[in-house]
PDB file of C-alpha atoms and ligand atoms in Angstrom:
ATOM      1  CA  MET A  58      52.974  -0.864  25.519  1.00 87.00           C
ATOM      2  CA  LEU A  59      53.400  -2.724  22.159  1.00 94.00           C
ATOM      3  CA  SER A  60      56.945  -2.863  21.116  1.00 95.00           C
ATOM      4  CA  ILE A  61      58.341  -4.314  17.816  1.00 96.00           C
ATOM      5  CA  GLU A  62      61.935  -4.876  17.501  1.00 96.00           C
ATOM      6  CA  ASN A  63      63.884  -5.952  14.565  1.00 96.00           C
ATOM      7  CA  LEU A  64      61.008  -7.557  12.830  1.00 97.00           C
ATOM      8  CA  GLU A  65      61.800  -9.514   9.546  1.00 96.00           C
ATOM      9  CA  VAL A  66      59.106 -11.199   7.347  1.00 97.00           C
ATOM     10  CA  LYS A  67      59.773 -13.205   4.388  1.00 96.00           C
ATOM     11  CA  TYR A  68      57.518 -14.804   1.686  1.00 96.00           C
ATOM     12  CA  GLY A  69      59.746 -17.503   0.296  1.00 94.00           C
ATOM     13  CA  ASN A  70      62.663 -15.454  -0.943  1.00 93.00           C
ATOM     14  CA  THR A  71      60.921 -12.092  -0.904  1.00 94.00           C
ATOM     15  CA  VAL A  72      61.852  -9.952   2.140  1.00 95.00           C
ATOM     16  CA  ALA A  73      58.591  -7.910   2.964  1.00 95.00           C
ATOM     17  CA  LEU A  74      59.979  -6.365   6.169  1.00 95.00           C
ATOM     18  CA  SER A  75      63.330  -5.927   7.489  1.00 94.00           C
ATOM     19  CA  ASP A  76      64.799  -4.378  10.496  1.00 94.00           C
ATOM     20  CA  PHE A  77      61.393  -2.917  11.501  1.00 96.00           C
ATOM     21  CA  SER A  78      61.241  -1.512  14.897  1.00 96.00           C
ATOM     22  CA  LEU A  79      58.413   0.620  16.555  1.00 96.00           C
ATOM     23  CA  THR A  80      56.949   1.420  19.862  1.00 96.00           C
ATOM     24  CA  ILE A  81      53.297   2.131  20.296  1.00 96.00           C
ATOM     25  CA  ARG A  82      51.949   3.632  23.433  1.00 96.00           C
ATOM     26  CA  LYS A  83      48.730   2.885  25.028  1.00 94.00           C
ATOM     27  CA  GLY A  84      45.656   4.966  23.887  1.00 94.00           C
ATOM     28  CA  GLU A  85      47.342   6.832  21.011  1.00 96.00           C
ATOM     29  CA  ILE A  86      46.839   6.808  17.265  1.00 96.00           C
ATOM     30  CA  TYR A  87      49.854   6.114  15.015  1.00 97.00           C
ATOM     31  CA  SER A  88      49.664   6.654  11.263  1.00 97.00           C
ATOM     32  CA  LEU A  89      52.018   4.367   9.402  1.00 97.00           C
ATOM     33  CA  ILE A  90      52.791   5.805   5.937  1.00 94.00           C
ATOM     34  CA  GLY A  91      54.600   3.743   3.204  1.00 92.00           C
ATOM     35  CA  PRO A  92      54.771   3.265  -0.572  1.00 90.00           C
ATOM     36  CA  SER A  93      52.721   0.554  -2.098  1.00 90.00           C
ATOM     37  CA  GLY A  94      54.448  -2.999  -1.480  1.00 93.00           C
ATOM     38  CA  CYS A  95      56.614  -1.828   1.319  1.00 94.00           C
ATOM     39  CA  GLY A  96      55.122  -4.404   3.976  1.00 95.00           C
ATOM     40  CA  LYS A  97      52.541  -2.381   5.589  1.00 95.00           C
ATOM     41  CA  SER A  98      49.752  -5.122   5.297  1.00 95.00           C
ATOM     42  CA  THR A  99      52.206  -7.673   6.252  1.00 96.00           C
ATOM     43  CA  LEU A 100      52.901  -5.935   9.406  1.00 97.00           C
ATOM     44  CA  LEU A 101      49.158  -5.996  10.350  1.00 95.00           C
ATOM     45  CA  LYS A 102      48.916  -9.734   9.349  1.00 94.00           C
ATOM     46  CA  VAL A 103      51.742 -10.482  11.823  1.00 95.00           C
ATOM     47  CA  LEU A 104      50.189  -8.481  14.662  1.00 94.00           C
ATOM     48  CA  CYS A 105      46.657  -9.964  14.232  1.00 89.00           C
ATOM     49  CA  GLY A 106      48.283 -13.491  13.913  1.00 89.00           C
ATOM     50  CA  ILE A 107      47.584 -14.297  10.165  1.00 91.00           C
ATOM     51  CA  ILE A 108      51.178 -14.612   9.566  1.00 94.00           C
ATOM     52  CA  LYS A 109      52.903 -16.683  12.304  1.00 91.00           C
ATOM     53  CA  TYR A 110      56.409 -16.988  11.110  1.00 93.00           C
ATOM     54  CA  TYR A 111      58.654 -13.936  11.560  1.00 95.00           C
ATOM     55  CA  ASP A 112      62.218 -12.962  13.040  1.00 96.00           C
ATOM     56  CA  GLY A 113      62.497 -10.538  15.768  1.00 96.00           C
ATOM     57  CA  GLN A 114      60.628  -9.619  18.913  1.00 95.00           C
ATOM     58  CA  ILE A 115      57.119  -8.367  19.637  1.00 95.00           C
ATOM     59  CA  ARG A 116      56.208  -7.364  23.213  1.00 94.00           C
ATOM     60  CA  PHE A 117      52.847  -6.288  24.825  1.00 91.00           C
ATOM     61  CA  ASP A 118      52.926  -4.677  28.082  1.00 89.00           C
ATOM     62  CA  ASP A 119      56.387  -6.365  28.325  1.00 85.00           C
ATOM     63  CA  LYS A 120      55.287  -9.926  27.785  1.00 88.00           C
ATOM     64  CA  ALA A 121      55.935 -11.853  24.703  1.00 88.00           C
ATOM     65  CA  PHE A 122      53.083 -10.711  22.251  1.00 85.00           C
ATOM     66  CA  SER A 123      50.358 -13.279  21.646  1.00 80.00           C
ATOM     67  CA  ASN A 124      47.173 -12.460  19.708  1.00 72.00           C
ATOM     68  CA  LYS A 125      45.419 -14.925  21.823  1.00 75.00           C
ATOM     69  CA  ASP A 126      45.797 -12.838  25.071  1.00 79.00           C
ATOM     70  CA  ILE A 127      45.094  -9.707  23.389  1.00 86.00           C
ATOM     71  CA  ALA A 128      41.891  -8.362  21.899  1.00 86.00           C
ATOM     72  CA  ILE A 129      42.621  -7.204  18.433  1.00 88.00           C
ATOM     73  CA  GLY A 130      40.245  -5.273  16.245  1.00 88.00           C
ATOM     74  CA  TYR A 131      41.377  -5.540  12.550  1.00 89.00           C
ATOM     75  CA  VAL A 132      39.840  -3.575   9.679  1.00 90.00           C
ATOM     76  CA  PRO A 133      41.504  -5.428   6.663  1.00 87.00           C
ATOM     77  CA  GLN A 134      42.187  -3.501   3.178  1.00 85.00           C
ATOM     78  CA  HIS A 135      38.721  -4.517   1.781  1.00 87.00           C
ATOM     79  CA  TYR A 136      36.873  -4.548   4.812  1.00 88.00           C
ATOM     80  CA  GLY A 137      36.499  -8.321   5.254  1.00 89.00           C
ATOM     81  CA  LEU A 138      32.767  -8.456   5.586  1.00 93.00           C
ATOM     82  CA  LEU A 139      31.003 -11.816   4.947  1.00 93.00           C
ATOM     83  CA  GLU A 140      28.955 -11.316   1.662  1.00 95.00           C
ATOM     84  CA  TRP A 141      26.442 -13.951   2.846  1.00 95.00           C
ATOM     85  CA  LYS A 142      25.784 -12.349   6.250  1.00 94.00           C
ATOM     86  CA  THR A 143      23.708  -9.420   6.969  1.00 95.00           C
ATOM     87  CA  VAL A 144      25.129  -6.118   8.339  1.00 95.00           C
ATOM     88  CA  LYS A 145      23.944  -7.048  11.895  1.00 91.00           C
ATOM     89  CA  GLU A 146      25.394 -10.506  11.593  1.00 90.00           C
ATOM     90  CA  ASN A 147      28.700  -9.027  10.286  1.00 91.00           C
ATOM     91  CA  ILE A 148      28.861  -6.583  13.057  1.00 89.00           C
ATOM     92  CA  PHE A 149      28.249  -9.152  15.873  1.00 84.00           C
ATOM     93  CA  LEU A 150      30.578 -11.890  14.303  1.00 78.00           C
ATOM     94  CA  PRO A 151      33.005 -12.546  16.950  1.00 55.00           C
ATOM     95  CA  TYR A 152      36.093 -11.412  14.960  1.00 49.00           C
ATOM     96  CA  ARG A 153      38.436 -12.438  17.392  1.00 47.00           C
ATOM     97  CA  LEU A 154      38.400 -16.163  18.400  1.00 48.00           C
ATOM     98  CA  ASN A 155      38.652 -15.150  21.962  1.00 52.00           C
ATOM     99  CA  ALA A 156      35.989 -12.521  21.758  1.00 57.00           C
ATOM    100  CA  THR A 157      34.859 -12.485  25.224  1.00 59.00           C
ATOM    101  CA  LYS A 158      34.994  -8.743  25.976  1.00 68.00           C
ATOM    102  CA  ILE A 159      32.331  -7.163  23.966  1.00 69.00           C
ATOM    103  CA  VAL A 160      30.928  -3.725  24.672  1.00 73.00           C
ATOM    104  CA  ASN A 161      27.513  -3.481  26.497  1.00 78.00           C
ATOM    105  CA  GLU A 162      24.278  -3.028  24.678  1.00 79.00           C
ATOM    106  CA  GLY A 163      24.057   0.698  25.195  1.00 84.00           C
ATOM    107  CA  GLU A 164      27.536   1.167  23.767  1.00 86.00           C
ATOM    108  CA  VAL A 165      26.604  -1.056  20.764  1.00 85.00           C
ATOM    109  CA  SER A 166      23.659   1.110  19.905  1.00 89.00           C
ATOM    110  CA  GLU A 167      25.923   4.268  20.441  1.00 90.00           C
ATOM    111  CA  ILE A 168      28.624   2.854  17.945  1.00 90.00           C
ATOM    112  CA  ILE A 169      25.937   1.691  15.395  1.00 92.00           C
ATOM    113  CA  ASN A 170      24.349   5.217  15.598  1.00 90.00           C
ATOM    114  CA  SER A 171      27.414   7.243  15.644  1.00 88.00           C
ATOM    115  CA  LEU A 172      28.597   5.412  12.478  1.00 89.00           C
ATOM    116  CA  GLU A 173      25.251   6.010  10.889  1.00 89.00           C
ATOM    117  CA  ILE A 174      24.518   2.653   9.962  1.00 93.00           C
ATOM    118  CA  ASP A 175      21.391   1.888  12.142  1.00 94.00           C
ATOM    119  CA  ASP A 176      19.026   1.717   9.148  1.00 96.00           C
ATOM    120  CA  LEU A 177      21.312  -0.744   7.267  1.00 96.00           C
ATOM    121  CA  GLN A 178      21.389  -3.636   9.550  1.00 94.00           C
ATOM    122  CA  ASP A 179      19.211  -6.037   7.462  1.00 96.00           C
ATOM    123  CA  ARG A 180      20.997  -5.479   4.280  1.00 97.00           C
ATOM    124  CA  TYR A 181      23.752  -7.596   2.892  1.00 97.00           C
ATOM    125  CA  PRO A 182      27.210  -6.077   2.024  1.00 96.00           C
ATOM    126  CA  SER A 183      26.478  -6.339  -1.621  1.00 97.00           C
ATOM    127  CA  GLN A 184      23.570  -3.813  -0.946  1.00 97.00           C
ATOM    128  CA  LEU A 185      25.894  -1.228   0.549  1.00 96.00           C
ATOM    129  CA  SER A 186      28.151   1.552  -0.801  1.00 92.00           C
ATOM    130  CA  GLY A 187      31.782   1.482  -0.115  1.00 89.00           C
ATOM    131  CA  GLY A 188      31.554   4.074   2.652  1.00 89.00           C
ATOM    132  CA  GLN A 189      28.712   2.018   4.330  1.00 93.00           C
ATOM    133  CA  LYS A 190      30.849  -1.199   4.172  1.00 93.00           C
ATOM    134  CA  GLN A 191      33.794   0.726   5.691  1.00 90.00           C
ATOM    135  CA  ARG A 192      31.569   1.895   8.434  1.00 92.00           C
ATOM    136  CA  VAL A 193      30.139  -1.642   9.246  1.00 93.00           C
ATOM    137  CA  ALA A 194      33.813  -2.872   9.493  1.00 92.00           C
ATOM    138  CA  LEU A 195      34.665  -0.028  11.817  1.00 91.00           C
ATOM    139  CA  ALA A 196      31.571  -0.870  13.892  1.00 92.00           C
ATOM    140  CA  ARG A 197      32.673  -4.410  14.090  1.00 90.00           C
ATOM    141  CA  ALA A 198      36.044  -3.507  15.223  1.00 88.00           C
ATOM    142  CA  PHE A 199      34.934  -1.170  17.994  1.00 89.00           C
ATOM    143  CA  ILE A 200      32.347  -3.476  19.372  1.00 87.00           C
ATOM    144  CA  SER A 201      34.953  -6.097  19.935  1.00 82.00           C
ATOM    145  CA  LYS A 202      36.521  -3.626  22.539  1.00 84.00           C
ATOM    146  CA  PRO A 203      39.905  -4.122  21.191  1.00 89.00           C
ATOM    147  CA  ASP A 204      43.210  -3.499  23.144  1.00 91.00           C
ATOM    148  CA  ILE A 205      44.701  -2.528  19.918  1.00 93.00           C
ATOM    149  CA  LEU A 206      42.886  -1.582  16.553  1.00 95.00           C
ATOM    150  CA  LEU A 207      44.664  -2.289  13.290  1.00 95.00           C
ATOM    151  CA  MET A 208      43.426  -0.486  10.216  1.00 95.00           C
ATOM    152  CA  ASP A 209      44.651  -1.226   6.786  1.00 95.00           C
ATOM    153  CA  GLU A 210      44.151   1.779   4.423  1.00 93.00           C
ATOM    154  CA  PRO A 211      40.291   1.811   5.421  1.00 89.00           C
ATOM    155  CA  PHE A 212      39.584   5.029   3.663  1.00 87.00           C
ATOM    156  CA  SER A 213      41.672   4.695   0.600  1.00 83.00           C
ATOM    157  CA  SER A 214      39.105   3.363  -1.842  1.00 80.00           C
ATOM    158  CA  LEU A 215      36.522   5.951  -0.858  1.00 83.00           C
ATOM    159  CA  ASP A 216      36.125   9.174  -2.702  1.00 85.00           C
ATOM    160  CA  THR A 217      37.375  12.167  -0.849  1.00 85.00           C
ATOM    161  CA  PHE A 218      34.052  13.383   0.429  1.00 84.00           C
ATOM    162  CA  THR A 219      33.105  10.035   1.796  1.00 86.00           C
ATOM    163  CA  SER A 220      36.726   9.434   2.939  1.00 87.00           C
ATOM    164  CA  GLU A 221      36.730  12.696   4.995  1.00 87.00           C
ATOM    165  CA  ALA A 222      33.402  12.084   6.640  1.00 87.00           C
ATOM    166  CA  SER A 223      34.364   8.620   7.700  1.00 88.00           C
ATOM    167  CA  GLN A 224      37.532   9.887   8.963  1.00 89.00           C
ATOM    168  CA  ARG A 225      35.503  12.342  11.228  1.00 88.00           C
ATOM    169  CA  LEU A 226      33.035   9.643  12.475  1.00 88.00           C
ATOM    170  CA  PHE A 227      36.251   7.578  13.316  1.00 91.00           C
ATOM    171  CA  LEU A 228      37.824  10.166  15.206  1.00 91.00           C
ATOM    172  CA  ARG A 229      34.637  11.041  17.147  1.00 89.00           C
ATOM    173  CA  LEU A 230      34.386   7.238  18.350  1.00 90.00           C
ATOM    174  CA  TRP A 231      38.122   7.286  18.923  1.00 91.00           C
ATOM    175  CA  GLU A 232      37.582  10.120  21.269  1.00 90.00           C
ATOM    176  CA  LYS A 233      35.056   8.198  23.446  1.00 89.00           C
ATOM    177  CA  TYR A 234      36.958   4.730  23.536  1.00 89.00           C
ATOM    178  CA  LYS A 235      40.541   5.934  23.159  1.00 92.00           C
ATOM    179  CA  VAL A 236      41.586   2.635  21.598  1.00 94.00           C
ATOM    180  CA  THR A 237      45.241   2.303  20.855  1.00 96.00           C
ATOM    181  CA  THR A 238      45.333   2.373  16.924  1.00 97.00           C
ATOM    182  CA  LEU A 239      47.691   1.681  14.260  1.00 97.00           C
ATOM    183  CA  PHE A 240      46.488   3.236  11.140  1.00 96.00           C
ATOM    184  CA  ILE A 241      48.135   2.340   7.879  1.00 96.00           C
ATOM    185  CA  THR A 242      47.907   4.436   4.847  1.00 93.00           C
ATOM    186  CA  HIS A 243      49.728   5.342   1.651  1.00 89.00           C
ATOM    187  CA  ASN A 244      48.196   8.943   1.839  1.00 89.00           C
ATOM    188  CA  ILE A 245      50.134  11.527   3.715  1.00 90.00           C
ATOM    189  CA  HIS A 246      47.164  13.924   3.949  1.00 88.00           C
ATOM    190  CA  GLU A 247      44.968  11.109   5.729  1.00 90.00           C
ATOM    191  CA  ALA A 248      47.982  10.223   7.920  1.00 92.00           C
ATOM    192  CA  VAL A 249      48.053  13.750   9.254  1.00 91.00           C
ATOM    193  CA  SER A 250      44.272  14.050   9.614  1.00 90.00           C
ATOM    194  CA  ILE A 251      44.155  10.841  11.770  1.00 92.00           C
ATOM    195  CA  GLY A 252      47.374  10.341  13.627  1.00 94.00           C
ATOM    196  CA  GLU A 253      48.794  11.733  16.752  1.00 95.00           C
ATOM    197  CA  HIS A 254      52.034  10.195  15.610  1.00 97.00           C
ATOM    198  CA  ILE A 255      53.363   9.999  12.043  1.00 96.00           C
ATOM    199  CA  VAL A 256      55.665   7.135  11.118  1.00 96.00           C
ATOM    200  CA  VAL A 257      57.135   6.588   7.705  1.00 95.00           C
ATOM    201  CA  MET A 258      58.363   3.578   6.094  1.00 94.00           C
ATOM    202  CA  SER A 259      60.870   3.271   3.323  1.00 91.00           C
ATOM    203  CA  LYS A 260      60.257   1.498   0.123  1.00 91.00           C
ATOM    204  CA  SER A 261      60.434  -2.430   0.215  1.00 90.00           C
ATOM    205  CA  PRO A 262      61.468  -4.091   2.382  1.00 90.00           C
ATOM    206  CA  GLY A 263      59.923  -1.476   4.678  1.00 89.00           C
ATOM    207  CA  LYS A 264      61.837  -0.159   7.622  1.00 91.00           C
ATOM    208  CA  ILE A 265      61.064   3.094   9.421  1.00 94.00           C
ATOM    209  CA  VAL A 266      62.802   6.112   8.200  1.00 92.00           C
ATOM    210  CA  TYR A 267      61.117   9.086   9.899  1.00 93.00           C
ATOM    211  CA  GLN A 268      58.946   9.476  12.774  1.00 95.00           C
ATOM    212  CA  VAL A 269      57.184  12.639  14.126  1.00 95.00           C
ATOM    213  CA  GLU A 270      54.553  13.854  16.550  1.00 95.00           C
ATOM    214  CA  ASN A 271      51.603  15.450  14.815  1.00 93.00           C
ATOM    215  CA  PRO A 272      51.056  19.123  16.184  1.00 90.00           C
ATOM    216  CA  LEU A 273      47.833  19.308  14.363  1.00 87.00           C
ATOM    217  CA  PHE A 274      46.377  16.151  15.763  1.00 88.00           C
ATOM    218  CA  ASN A 275      42.515  16.574  16.231  1.00 77.00           C
ATOM    219  CA  VAL A 276      42.537  20.233  15.135  1.00 75.00           C
ATOM    220  CA  SER A 277      40.483  20.101  12.114  1.00 67.00           C
ATOM    221  CA  GLU A 278      40.257  23.923  11.433  1.00 68.00           C
ATOM    222  CA  TYR A 279      43.971  24.621  10.448  1.00 72.00           C
ATOM    223  CA  GLN A 280      43.903  23.473   7.008  1.00 78.00           C
ATOM    224  CA  GLU A 281      46.824  25.670   5.910  1.00 84.00           C
ATOM    225  CA  GLU A 282      49.029  24.333   8.805  1.00 86.00           C
ATOM    226  CA  LYS A 283      47.867  20.975   7.789  1.00 84.00           C
ATOM    227  CA  LEU A 284      49.291  21.490   4.233  1.00 85.00           C
ATOM    228  CA  LYS A 285      52.446  22.939   5.574  1.00 88.00           C
ATOM    229  CA  PHE A 286      53.046  19.906   7.864  1.00 88.00           C
ATOM    230  CA  VAL A 287      52.260  17.516   5.064  1.00 87.00           C
ATOM    231  CA  ALA A 288      54.780  19.372   2.831  1.00 88.00           C
ATOM    232  CA  SER A 289      57.386  19.186   5.554  1.00 89.00           C
ATOM    233  CA  ILE A 290      57.013  15.462   5.897  1.00 89.00           C
ATOM    234  CA  ILE A 291      57.217  15.146   2.075  1.00 86.00           C
ATOM    235  CA  LYS A 292      60.505  17.089   2.057  1.00 86.00           C
ATOM    236  CA  LYS A 293      61.843  14.877   4.866  1.00 84.00           C
ATOM    237  CA  ILE A 294      61.249  11.570   3.314  1.00 83.00           C
ATOM    238  CA  GLY A 295      61.881  12.589  -0.332  1.00 75.00           C
ATOM    239  CA  TYR A 296      58.833  10.856  -2.158  1.00 65.00           C
TER     240      TYR A 296
HETATM  241  P1  LIG B 162      51.881  -3.062   1.288  1.00 72.74           P
HETATM  242  O1  LIG B 162      50.705  -3.459   1.985  1.00 72.74           O
HETATM  243  O2  LIG B 162      52.685  -2.037   1.894  1.00 72.74           O
HETATM  244  O3  LIG B 162      51.402  -2.583  -0.046  1.00 72.74           O
HETATM  245  P2  LIG B 162      52.434  -5.840   1.458  1.00 72.74           P
HETATM  246  O4  LIG B 162      52.655  -6.225   2.951  1.00 72.74           O
HETATM  247  O5  LIG B 162      51.157  -6.327   0.929  1.00 72.74           O
HETATM  248  O6  LIG B 162      52.598  -4.335   1.090  1.00 72.74           O
HETATM  249  O7  LIG B 162      53.480  -6.589   0.481  1.00 72.74           O
HETATM  250  C1  LIG B 162      54.904  -6.539   0.846  1.00 72.74           C
HETATM  251  C2  LIG B 162      55.722  -7.168   0.024  1.00 72.74           C
HETATM  252  O8  LIG B 162      55.498  -8.725   0.058  1.00 72.74           O
HETATM  253  C3  LIG B 162      55.467  -7.048  -1.528  1.00 72.74           C
HETATM  254  O9  LIG B 162      56.549  -7.240  -2.360  1.00 72.74           O
HETATM  255  C4  LIG B 162      54.518  -8.006  -1.884  1.00 72.74           C
HETATM  256  O10 LIG B 162      54.481  -8.435  -3.235  1.00 72.74           O
HETATM  257  C5  LIG B 162      54.982  -9.207  -1.100  1.00 72.74           C
HETATM  258  N1  LIG B 162      53.892 -10.244  -0.662  1.00 72.74           N
HETATM  259  C6  LIG B 162      52.754  -9.919  -0.033  1.00 72.74           C
HETATM  260  N2  LIG B 162      52.087 -10.969   0.168  1.00 72.74           N
HETATM  261  C7  LIG B 162      52.587 -11.984  -0.301  1.00 72.74           C
HETATM  262  C8  LIG B 162      52.325 -13.399  -0.566  1.00 72.74           C
HETATM  263  N3  LIG B 162      51.212 -13.864  -0.016  1.00 72.74           N
HETATM  264  N4  LIG B 162      53.250 -14.105  -1.130  1.00 72.74           N
HETATM  265  C9  LIG B 162      54.401 -13.672  -1.570  1.00 72.74           C
HETATM  266  N5  LIG B 162      54.726 -12.409  -1.589  1.00 72.74           N
HETATM  267  C10 LIG B 162      53.912 -11.545  -0.870  1.00 72.74           C
HETATM  268 MG1  LIG B 163      48.645  -3.167   1.842  1.00 72.74          MG
END
């Protein structure tokens, strides 16, 4: 459904992405792993329309990709909450300029409850922990009923315990809405916990060097198999 072909992005003379191609199927979760600086955030900025100049082709359902026609949920690297707005105002911020499709009221309550932020709605972001901020950003993304959800290292600044709890909450919500997701991380364990597909990027300028389906997707009880799978990925990619 979303196909990216030979994407190249430059910042002046710096080539951030080069020869990057990836196809993303509807309703599935892709974990994209890559070392710091390889162009992961750049890719998401292209997809959500923040970066407008690039070479290569992006198509969505076989039409030229435009972030104006497609509802995009974007959870940026540091959550992107507005400090001067309450949690409630942040959640309902029409994050996309064309935010016409919003989930119904019942679904809003369900999303807020399942992310365990119902008691925080009148607070400001400065009064929240990292994990709480992150769940507010997730709620905002789900409420905008995105055709595609882009998440930029959403769990990486959380401690392991909070991160794992948030990952479980995310997967539970995803089970219900089955939103097509591109999840970015530099943590292979996290990639394996979240993704149906694991896609690995090279060092800068990033291109895809390895892609594999995750046999352990949504199977949380097999910790040992998970570690073996992580080890097999590390062996394949050599970092
Ligand atoms: P990642 O998210 O994988 O860590 P980024 O996409 O943020 O990587 O950055 C990719 C490369 O582009 C890096 O070399 C980075 O220094 C460079 N870069 C990112 N943003 C800018 C910018 N606004 N101006 C110039 N160079 C940038
Ligand atoms: Mg980044």
